[in-house]
Coordinates of N, CA and C in Angstrom, one line a residue:
Chain A
X1 N 103.3 92.9 111.0 CA 103.1 94.1 112.4 C 102.3 94.4 113.4
X2 N 102.2 95.2 113.8 CA 101.5 95.1 114.8 C 100.1 95.8 115.5
X3 N 100.0 96.9 113.6 CA 99.2 97.4 113.5 C 99.0 97.6 111.9
X4 N 98.1 98.8 111.8 CA 97.8 98.8 110.8 C 99.1 100.1 110.2
X5 N 99.8 99.3 109.3 CA 100.9 101.3 109.2 C 100.5 101.7 108.0
X6 N 100.6 103.2 107.4 CA 100.6 103.8 106.8 C 101.4 104.6 106.4
X7 N 101.5 105.1 105.2 CA 103.1 105.8 104.9 C 102.7 106.2 103.3
X8 N 103.0 107.9 103.3 CA 103.8 108.6 103.7 C 102.9 108.8 105.2
X9 N 102.8 109.6 106.1 CA 102.5 110.3 107.1 C 102.2 111.3 106.3
X10 N 102.6 112.0 106.0 CA 102.5 113.4 105.5 C 102.5 113.5 104.5
X11 N 101.8 114.6 103.4 CA 102.2 114.1 102.1 C 101.8 115.9 101.2
X12 N 103.0 116.6 100.6 CA 102.1 117.8 100.7 C 102.6 118.0 98.5
X13 N 101.1 117.7 97.9 CA 101.8 117.7 96.5 C 101.3 118.8 95.6
X14 N 101.7 119.5 94.5 CA 101.0 120.1 93.4 C 100.0 119.8 92.7
X15 N 99.0 120.8 92.4 CA 98.0 120.4 91.7 C 98.0 119.8 90.5
X16 N 97.3 119.0 90.1 CA 97.8 117.5 88.7 C 98.4 116.8 88.8
X17 N 99.2 116.7 89.8 CA 100.2 115.3 90.2 C 99.3 114.5 91.1
X18 N 100.3 113.2 90.1 CA 99.3 112.2 91.1 C 100.6 111.9 92.6
X19 N 99.3 111.1 93.0 CA 99.9 110.7 94.9 C 99.5 108.8 94.9
X20 N 100.5 108.5 95.4 CA 99.9 107.4 96.0 C 100.1 107.3 97.3
X21 N 99.1 106.3 98.2 CA 99.1 106.0 99.6 C 99.3 105.1 99.2
X22 N 100.0 104.1 101.0 CA 100.3 103.0 101.4 C 99.7 102.8 102.3
X23 N 99.0 101.5 102.0 CA 98.5 101.1 103.8 C 99.1 99.5 104.1
X24 N 100.0 99.1 104.2 CA 100.5 97.9 105.4 C 99.0 97.3 106.3
X25 N 98.0 96.6 106.2 CA 97.3 96.0 106.6 C 97.9 95.0 108.2
X26 N 97.1 94.3 109.2 CA 97.6 93.2 110.4 C 97.1 92.1 109.4
X27 N 98.4 91.6 109.9 CA 98.9 90.6 109.0 C 97.0 89.6 109.0
X28 N 96.8 88.4 108.5 CA 95.9 87.6 108.4 C 94.2 88.4 108.5
X29 N 94.5 89.9 107.9 CA 93.1 90.8 108.5 C 92.8 89.9 106.8
X30 N 91.7 89.7 106.2 CA 90.7 89.9 105.5 C 90.2 91.1 104.8
X31 N 89.8 91.8 105.4 CA 88.8 92.7 105.1 C 90.0 94.4 105.2
X32 N 90.2 95.2 104.2 CA 90.5 96.4 104.2 C 89.7 97.2 103.6
X33 N 89.7 98.6 104.2 CA 88.4 99.6 104.2 C 89.9 101.4 103.9
X34 N 89.5 101.9 102.9 CA 90.2 103.0 102.7 C 89.1 104.3 103.4
X35 N 89.1 105.2 104.0 CA 87.9 106.9 104.8 C 88.9 107.6 104.0
X36 N 88.1 108.5 104.2 CA 88.8 110.4 103.8 C 88.2 110.9 104.8
X37 N 89.0 111.6 105.2 CA 88.0 112.3 106.6 C 88.9 114.3 105.9
X38 N 88.3 115.3 105.4 CA 88.2 116.2 105.7 C 88.4 116.5 107.1
X39 N 89.1 118.1 107.3 CA 89.3 118.7 108.5 C 87.7 119.0 109.3
X40 N 87.5 118.1 110.5 CA 86.1 118.5 111.6 C 85.1 117.9 111.1
X41 N 85.2 116.8 110.3 CA 83.9 116.0 109.3 C 84.1 115.0 109.4
X42 N 82.8 113.9 109.9 CA 83.7 112.5 109.8 C 84.3 111.8 108.9
X43 N 83.7 110.7 108.6 CA 84.6 109.6 107.8 C 83.7 109.4 106.5
X44 N 84.7 109.9 105.5 CA 83.6 109.3 104.0 C 84.2 107.9 103.7
X45 N 83.4 107.2 103.1 CA 83.9 105.9 102.7 C 84.4 106.0 101.0
X46 N 85.3 105.3 101.3 CA 85.9 105.2 99.6 C 86.4 103.7 99.0
X47 N 86.4 103.2 99.1 CA 86.7 101.6 98.9 C 86.7 100.7 99.8
X48 N 86.6 99.2 100.1 CA 86.5 98.4 100.7 C 86.8 96.8 100.0
X49 N 87.2 96.4 100.3 CA 88.3 95.2 99.8 C 88.1 93.4 101.2
X50 N 87.3 92.4 100.4 CA 87.4 92.0 101.3 C 87.6 90.1 100.6
X51 N 89.0 90.1 100.9 CA 89.2 88.7 100.3 C 89.3 88.6 99.1
X52 N 88.8 88.1 98.4 CA 89.7 88.0 96.5 C 88.0 88.1 96.3
X53 N 87.2 88.6 96.6 CA 85.8 89.3 96.2 C 86.4 90.6 95.5
X54 N 85.1 91.2 94.4 CA 85.4 92.0 94.0 C 85.5 93.5 94.9
X55 N 86.1 94.3 95.1 CA 85.8 95.7 96.0 C 85.0 95.8 96.0
X56 N 84.0 96.4 96.8 CA 83.2 97.4 97.1 C 84.0 98.9 96.5
X57 N 83.8 99.5 94.9 CA 84.6 101.0 94.6 C 83.0 102.2 94.8
X58 N 82.2 101.5 95.2 CA 80.7 102.8 95.7 C 81.5 103.8 95.9
X59 N 82.5 104.4 96.9 CA 82.7 105.0 97.5 C 83.8 106.5 97.3
X60 N 84.5 105.8 96.0 CA 85.1 106.7 95.5 C 84.9 108.1 94.0
X61 N 85.4 108.9 94.5 CA 84.5 110.0 94.3 C 84.5 110.7 93.2
X62 N 85.4 110.8 91.9 CA 85.7 110.5 90.8 C 86.7 109.3 90.4
X63 N 86.7 109.4 89.4 CA 87.5 108.2 88.2 C 89.5 108.7 88.3
X64 N 89.1 109.9 89.2 CA 90.9 110.1 89.4 C 91.5 109.2 90.3
X65 N 90.4 108.3 91.2 CA 90.5 108.0 92.6 C 90.8 106.2 92.0
X66 N 91.8 105.3 92.6 CA 91.7 104.2 92.3 C 92.6 103.2 93.3
X67 N 92.1 102.2 93.9 CA 93.0 101.8 94.7 C 93.1 100.2 93.9
X68 N 93.7 99.5 94.6 CA 94.4 97.9 94.2 C 94.7 97.0 95.6
X69 N 94.5 96.0 96.1 CA 95.2 95.6 97.2 C 95.3 94.2 96.2
X70 N 97.5 94.2 96.5 CA 97.7 92.7 96.1 C 97.8 91.8 97.0
X71 N 98.1 90.5 96.5 CA 98.2 89.2 97.3 C 97.3 89.6 98.7
X72 N 96.0 89.8 98.5 CA 95.3 90.1 99.7 C 95.9 90.9 101.0
X73 N 97.3 91.2 100.7 CA 97.4 92.1 102.0 C 97.7 93.8 101.4
X74 N 98.6 94.2 101.0 CA 99.4 95.5 101.1 C 98.1 96.1 100.3
X75 N 98.0 97.4 100.7 CA 96.4 98.3 99.3 C 97.4 99.5 98.9
X76 N 97.3 100.1 97.6 CA 97.8 101.2 97.2 C 96.7 101.5 96.9
X77 N 96.4 102.9 96.9 CA 95.2 104.3 96.9 C 96.1 105.5 95.7
X78 N 95.4 105.5 94.9 CA 96.3 106.4 93.6 C 95.4 107.1 93.5
X79 N 95.5 108.6 93.6 CA 95.2 109.8 92.9 C 95.4 110.5 92.0
X80 N 94.8 110.3 91.1 CA 95.7 111.0 89.8 C 95.5 112.6 89.4
X81 N 96.1 113.7 89.4 CA 95.7 115.0 88.6 C 95.2 115.4 89.7
X82 N 95.6 115.3 91.1 CA 95.4 116.2 92.1 C 94.5 117.2 91.9
X83 N 93.3 117.6 93.0 CA 92.9 119.1 93.3 C 93.3 119.2 94.9
X84 N 93.1 120.7 94.7 CA 92.9 120.8 95.9 C 91.9 119.9 97.3
X85 N 90.6 120.1 96.5 CA 89.5 119.5 97.5 C 90.2 118.2 97.5
X86 N 90.7 117.4 97.1 CA 91.3 115.9 97.8 C 92.2 116.0 98.7
X87 N 92.5 117.5 99.7 CA 93.2 117.1 100.2 C 92.2 117.0 101.7
X88 N 92.9 116.0 102.8 CA 92.4 115.2 103.3 C 93.3 114.5 104.1
X89 N 92.7 113.4 105.2 CA 93.4 112.5 106.1 C 92.6 111.4 105.4
X90 N 93.9 110.7 104.5 CA 93.1 109.1 104.1 C 93.5 108.2 105.4
X91 N 92.6 107.6 105.3 CA 92.5 106.4 106.5 C 92.3 105.4 105.9
X92 N 93.2 104.4 106.6 CA 93.6 102.6 106.0 C 92.5 102.3 107.6
X93 N 92.5 101.0 107.1 CA 91.7 100.3 108.4 C 91.3 98.4 107.8
X94 N 92.0 97.5 108.9 CA 91.6 96.2 108.5 C 90.6 95.6 109.8
X95 N 89.9 94.5 109.2 CA 89.7 93.7 110.2 C 89.6 91.8 109.9
X96 N 89.4 91.1 110.8 CA 89.0 89.6 110.3 C 87.6 89.5 109.9
X97 N 87.0 90.2 109.7 CA 86.0 90.3 109.0 C 85.6 89.0 109.6
X98 N 85.0 88.5 110.6 CA 84.8 87.3 111.3 C 83.1 87.1 110.8
X99 N 82.0 87.7 109.6 CA 80.9 88.2 109.7 C 80.7 89.9 110.3
X100 N 79.9 89.9 110.7 CA 79.9 91.1 111.0 C 80.4 92.2 111.8
X101 N 80.6 90.8 113.1 CA 80.5 91.1 114.3 C 82.2 91.2 114.6
X102 N 83.0 92.3 114.1 CA 84.1 92.6 113.9 C 84.4 93.9 114.0
X103 N 85.5 94.3 114.9 CA 85.7 95.4 115.0 C 86.9 95.8 113.8
X104 N 87.3 97.5 113.5 CA 88.0 97.6 112.5 C 89.5 98.4 112.9
X105 N 90.7 98.1 112.6 CA 91.7 98.8 113.2 C 92.0 99.6 112.1
X106 N 92.4 100.5 112.9 CA 92.9 101.9 112.1 C 94.5 102.2 112.1
X107 N 94.9 102.7 110.8 CA 95.9 103.1 110.8 C 96.0 104.5 110.9
X108 N 97.3 105.1 111.7 CA 97.5 106.6 111.7 C 96.8 107.8 110.3
X109 N 96.8 107.0 109.1 CA 96.4 107.7 108.1 C 97.2 108.8 107.7
X110 N 97.3 108.8 106.4 CA 97.9 109.7 105.4 C 97.9 111.5 105.6
X111 N 98.4 113.0 105.7 CA 97.5 113.7 105.4 C 98.0 114.3 104.5
X112 N 97.2 114.4 103.1 CA 97.3 114.9 102.3 C 97.0 116.5 101.9
X113 N 98.2 117.1 101.3 CA 98.0 118.2 101.0 C 98.1 118.5 99.7
X114 N 97.2 119.6 99.1 CA 97.7 119.8 97.5 C 97.2 121.0 97.5
X115 N 98.7 121.8 96.8 CA 98.8 123.0 96.7 C 98.6 123.7 95.6
Chain B
X1 N 74.7 110.3 102.6 CA 74.0 111.1 103.9 C 75.0 109.8 105.2
X2 N 75.2 109.9 105.8 CA 75.5 109.2 107.2 C 74.6 108.9 107.3
X3 N 75.0 107.0 107.6 CA 74.0 106.1 108.5 C 73.6 106.6 110.2
X4 N 74.8 106.9 110.7 CA 74.9 106.8 111.7 C 74.6 108.6 111.8
X5 N 74.3 109.7 112.6 CA 74.1 110.8 113.1 C 74.3 110.9 114.5
X6 N 75.9 111.3 115.4 CA 75.6 111.6 116.1 C 74.9 112.7 117.0
X7 N 74.7 113.3 117.8 CA 74.6 114.1 118.8 C 75.2 114.6 120.4
X8 N 75.4 115.8 120.7 CA 75.2 117.1 119.7 C 76.1 116.4 118.9
X9 N 77.2 117.4 118.0 CA 77.9 117.4 117.5 C 79.3 118.0 118.4
X10 N 78.5 119.1 119.2 CA 80.0 119.4 120.2 C 79.3 119.5 121.6
X11 N 80.5 118.6 122.1 CA 80.1 118.8 124.1 C 81.2 119.0 124.7
X12 N 81.4 120.2 125.4 CA 82.0 120.8 126.3 C 81.3 120.3 127.8
X13 N 82.2 120.0 128.9 CA 82.2 119.6 130.4 C 83.2 119.5 130.9
X14 N 83.2 119.4 132.8 CA 83.9 119.9 133.4 C 84.9 118.2 134.0
X15 N 85.6 117.7 134.2 CA 86.6 117.0 134.5 C 85.7 116.3 136.0
X16 N 84.9 114.7 135.4 CA 84.7 114.1 136.8 C 83.3 114.4 136.8
X17 N 82.4 114.9 136.1 CA 81.1 114.9 135.0 C 80.9 113.5 134.4
X18 N 79.8 113.5 133.5 CA 79.9 112.3 132.6 C 79.8 112.9 131.5
X19 N 79.4 112.2 130.7 CA 79.7 112.8 129.1 C 78.3 111.8 128.4
X20 N 77.2 112.7 128.0 CA 76.3 111.8 127.1 C 76.5 111.8 125.6
X21 N 76.4 110.6 124.4 CA 76.5 110.7 123.2 C 75.4 109.8 122.4
X22 N 74.7 110.6 121.8 CA 73.7 109.4 120.9 C 74.2 109.3 119.8
X23 N 73.6 108.2 119.2 CA 73.9 108.1 117.2 C 72.2 107.5 117.2
X24 N 71.9 108.0 116.0 CA 70.6 107.9 115.3 C 71.1 107.1 114.0
X25 N 70.6 105.9 113.8 CA 71.0 105.0 112.5 C 69.6 104.8 111.8
X26 N 69.7 104.7 110.5 CA 68.4 104.7 109.4 C 67.8 102.6 108.9
X27 N 69.3 102.1 109.0 CA 68.4 101.0 108.3 C 68.6 99.6 109.4
X28 N 68.6 98.3 109.2 CA 68.7 97.7 110.2 C 69.7 97.3 109.9
X29 N 70.5 96.5 111.8 CA 71.3 96.3 111.6 C 71.6 95.5 112.8
X30 N 73.1 94.6 112.6 CA 74.0 93.6 113.3 C 74.2 94.0 114.7
X31 N 74.8 94.6 113.9 CA 75.7 95.4 115.4 C 76.3 96.9 115.0
X32 N 76.2 97.4 116.2 CA 76.9 99.1 116.4 C 78.4 99.1 116.9
X33 N 78.5 100.4 116.8 CA 80.5 100.0 116.9 C 80.3 102.0 117.3
X34 N 81.3 101.6 118.5 CA 81.6 103.1 119.0 C 83.1 103.8 118.6
X35 N 83.7 104.5 118.3 CA 85.1 104.6 118.0 C 85.6 106.1 118.6
X36 N 86.9 105.9 119.3 CA 87.4 107.5 119.5 C 88.3 107.9 118.4
X37 N 88.7 109.1 118.4 CA 89.7 109.4 117.3 C 90.3 110.4 118.1
X38 N 91.4 110.8 118.4 CA 92.9 111.8 119.0 C 92.8 112.3 117.8
X39 N 93.0 113.5 117.5 CA 93.4 114.7 116.8 C 93.5 114.6 115.3
X40 N 92.7 114.1 114.7 CA 91.9 114.0 113.2 C 92.9 112.6 113.2
X41 N 93.0 111.8 113.2 CA 94.2 110.4 112.6 C 93.4 109.7 113.0
X42 N 94.4 108.2 113.4 CA 93.6 106.9 113.3 C 92.7 106.5 114.5
X43 N 91.8 105.9 114.7 CA 90.7 105.9 114.9 C 90.9 104.2 115.6
X44 N 90.1 104.5 117.0 CA 90.4 103.1 118.0 C 89.0 102.9 118.4
X45 N 88.9 101.2 118.6 CA 87.6 100.7 118.6 C 87.3 100.4 120.0
X46 N 86.0 101.1 120.5 CA 86.2 101.9 122.3 C 85.1 100.0 122.3
X47 N 84.1 99.9 121.9 CA 82.6 98.9 122.4 C 82.1 98.4 121.0
X48 N 81.7 97.1 120.9 CA 80.9 96.4 120.3 C 79.8 96.4 120.5
X49 N 77.8 96.9 120.3 CA 76.9 96.3 121.4 C 76.2 95.9 119.8
X50 N 76.1 93.9 120.1 CA 75.0 93.5 118.9 C 73.7 94.0 119.4
X51 N 73.0 93.7 118.0 CA 71.6 94.1 118.4 C 70.4 93.0 119.2
X52 N 71.1 92.1 119.2 CA 70.4 91.8 120.6 C 70.6 92.1 121.9
X53 N 71.7 92.7 121.7 CA 72.0 93.2 123.3 C 70.6 94.4 123.7
X54 N 70.9 94.8 124.7 CA 70.4 96.5 125.3 C 71.4 97.4 126.3
X55 N 72.5 96.6 126.4 CA 73.2 97.7 127.2 C 74.4 96.9 127.8
X56 N 75.1 97.3 127.3 CA 77.3 96.6 127.5 C 78.1 97.6 128.0
X57 N 78.9 97.5 129.2 CA 79.6 98.3 129.7 C 81.0 97.7 129.4
X58 N 82.1 98.6 129.7 CA 84.0 98.6 129.3 C 84.4 99.6 130.3
X59 N 85.1 99.5 131.3 CA 85.1 100.3 132.1 C 84.5 101.3 132.6
X60 N 84.8 102.9 132.1 CA 84.2 104.0 132.0 C 82.9 104.3 131.1
X61 N 82.9 102.9 130.5 CA 82.0 103.4 129.0 C 80.7 102.2 129.9
X62 N 79.4 102.7 129.2 CA 78.4 102.4 129.0 C 77.7 102.6 127.7
X63 N 77.1 101.3 126.8 CA 76.4 102.0 125.8 C 75.2 101.5 125.9
X64 N 74.5 102.0 125.3 CA 73.1 101.6 125.0 C 72.5 100.8 123.8
X65 N 71.4 100.3 123.3 CA 71.0 100.4 122.4 C 69.8 100.3 122.3
X66 N 68.9 100.7 121.5 CA 67.7 101.2 121.7 C 67.2 100.4 119.8
X67 N 67.0 99.4 119.4 CA 66.7 98.5 117.7 C 65.3 99.3 117.4
X68 N 64.3 99.8 118.6 CA 63.1 99.9 118.1 C 63.2 101.0 118.1
X69 N 63.9 102.2 118.3 CA 64.1 103.6 117.8 C 65.2 103.8 117.3
X70 N 66.1 103.1 116.8 CA 67.5 103.0 115.8 C 68.1 103.8 116.7
X71 N 68.2 104.0 117.8 CA 69.2 104.6 118.5 C 70.5 104.1 119.4
X72 N 71.8 104.7 119.9 CA 72.7 103.8 120.7 C 72.7 105.4 121.5
X73 N 73.6 105.0 122.6 CA 73.8 106.3 123.8 C 75.5 105.7 124.4
X74 N 76.4 106.3 124.2 CA 77.7 106.3 124.5 C 78.0 107.2 125.7
X75 N 78.2 107.0 126.9 CA 78.0 107.0 128.3 C 79.3 107.2 129.2
X76 N 80.4 107.8 128.9 CA 81.2 107.9 129.2 C 81.5 108.9 131.2
X77 N 81.4 108.1 132.7 CA 81.3 108.4 133.6 C 82.7 108.8 133.8
X78 N 82.4 109.9 135.4 CA 83.8 109.8 136.0 C 84.7 110.5 134.4
X79 N 83.9 111.8 133.9 CA 85.3 112.3 132.4 C 86.7 112.8 132.7
X80 N 87.6 112.5 132.5 CA 88.6 113.1 132.6 C 89.5 113.6 131.6
X81 N 90.4 115.1 131.5 CA 90.8 115.5 130.2 C 91.3 114.2 129.1
X82 N 91.7 113.5 129.7 CA 92.4 112.5 128.6 C 91.1 112.3 127.8
X83 N 90.2 111.9 128.3 CA 88.8 111.8 127.4 C 88.5 113.2 126.1
X84 N 89.1 113.6 126.5 CA 89.1 115.1 125.2 C 88.8 114.3 123.9
X85 N 88.1 113.7 122.6 CA 88.6 113.6 121.5 C 87.2 113.7 120.8
X86 N 87.3 113.3 119.5 CA 85.9 113.4 118.7 C 85.7 111.6 119.0
X87 N 84.2 111.4 119.0 CA 83.3 110.1 119.2 C 82.6 109.7 118.2
X88 N 83.2 108.3 117.5 CA 81.6 107.9 116.3 C 81.5 106.9 116.7
X89 N 80.2 106.8 116.1 CA 79.3 105.4 115.6 C 79.3 105.1 114.2
X90 N 79.5 103.7 114.5 CA 79.7 102.8 113.2 C 78.3 101.8 113.1
X91 N 77.9 101.2 111.6 CA 77.2 100.2 111.7 C 77.8 99.7 110.5
X92 N 77.7 98.5 110.9 CA 78.4 97.3 109.3 C 76.8 97.4 108.6
X93 N 77.3 97.1 106.8 CA 75.9 96.9 105.9 C 75.2 97.6 105.8
X94 N 75.3 99.2 106.2 CA 74.4 100.3 105.8 C 74.2 100.1 104.7
X95 N 75.3 99.9 103.8 CA 75.0 100.4 102.2 C 76.0 99.5 101.3
X96 N 76.0 99.2 100.3 CA 77.3 98.7 99.5 C 76.7 97.2 100.3
X97 N 78.5 96.9 100.8 CA 78.4 95.4 101.0 C 78.0 95.5 102.7
X98 N 77.7 94.1 102.4 CA 77.0 94.6 103.7 C 78.3 94.3 105.2
X99 N 79.5 93.9 104.9 CA 80.1 94.9 106.0 C 80.3 95.2 106.1
X100 N 80.6 96.5 105.0 CA 81.3 97.6 104.9 C 80.7 98.6 106.2
X101 N 82.0 99.2 106.8 CA 81.5 99.9 108.0 C 81.3 101.7 107.7
X102 N 79.9 101.9 108.2 CA 79.7 103.3 107.8 C 79.8 104.1 109.2
X103 N 80.4 105.3 109.1 CA 80.3 106.1 110.1 C 79.7 107.0 110.3
X104 N 79.4 107.5 111.4 CA 78.9 109.3 111.5 C 79.3 110.0 111.7
X105 N 78.8 111.6 111.5 CA 79.8 112.3 111.3 C 80.4 113.1 112.7
X106 N 80.2 112.3 114.0 CA 81.0 112.0 115.5 C 81.2 113.9 116.3
X107 N 81.1 113.5 117.3 CA 81.1 114.6 118.3 C 81.9 114.3 119.2
X108 N 82.5 115.8 118.9 CA 83.7 116.3 119.8 C 83.8 116.6 121.5
X109 N 84.0 116.0 122.1 CA 84.0 116.0 123.4 C 85.4 116.5 123.9
X110 N 84.8 117.7 125.1 CA 86.3 117.8 125.3 C 86.1 118.3 127.2
X111 N 86.4 117.7 127.8 CA 86.4 117.8 129.2 C 87.3 118.7 129.6
X112 N 87.0 119.3 130.5 CA 88.2 120.6 131.2 C 88.3 120.2 132.2
X113 N 89.9 120.5 132.6 CA 90.7 120.3 134.4 C 90.3 121.2 135.5

């Protein structure tokens, strides 16, 4: 595709339910990031994938959060037993990662609301 | 804590005026990037300045970098109402993975027509 695609755009879920958020990065991009942004706040790093290397999961806030990236392309962020504080916009980004001097391309995000 | 901290948190100016936003960071960097975000959705990359550069221009944007002070500024000249957005600085290699991008808390710019 032309850009990073995220689905769904919006998700309303009941507290305690599990949710899956999907990210389709730009074809050929080896690096993929997940961030979370609460209303009016900055971006909180969650997890980073780079090629076949072990992902950097240092930003995941609890063990209810997990993510995987299959075949080095599509990524899924899963939140189990959702809580109201999980409500936020979840942003995915990808980059070519040609060394450090590369820009990240963002999707439009998934707005998650836990009621 | 955030690697980059933007200043001010919010800025309101009249159309045609210049807008200056600042970013401070804590660790050594290879480059610093500025992004723009409309309406709390996806971010768009504006400009990247490398650590060996002091100033860079792109259209109405001018970015400076002072590695001795660990700070950067973004200047938008002749602002337009369409420039209203949140602006974030980001640096790679701030923590964890060397390539992980860490974002500041952003400056909300409002340009009044």
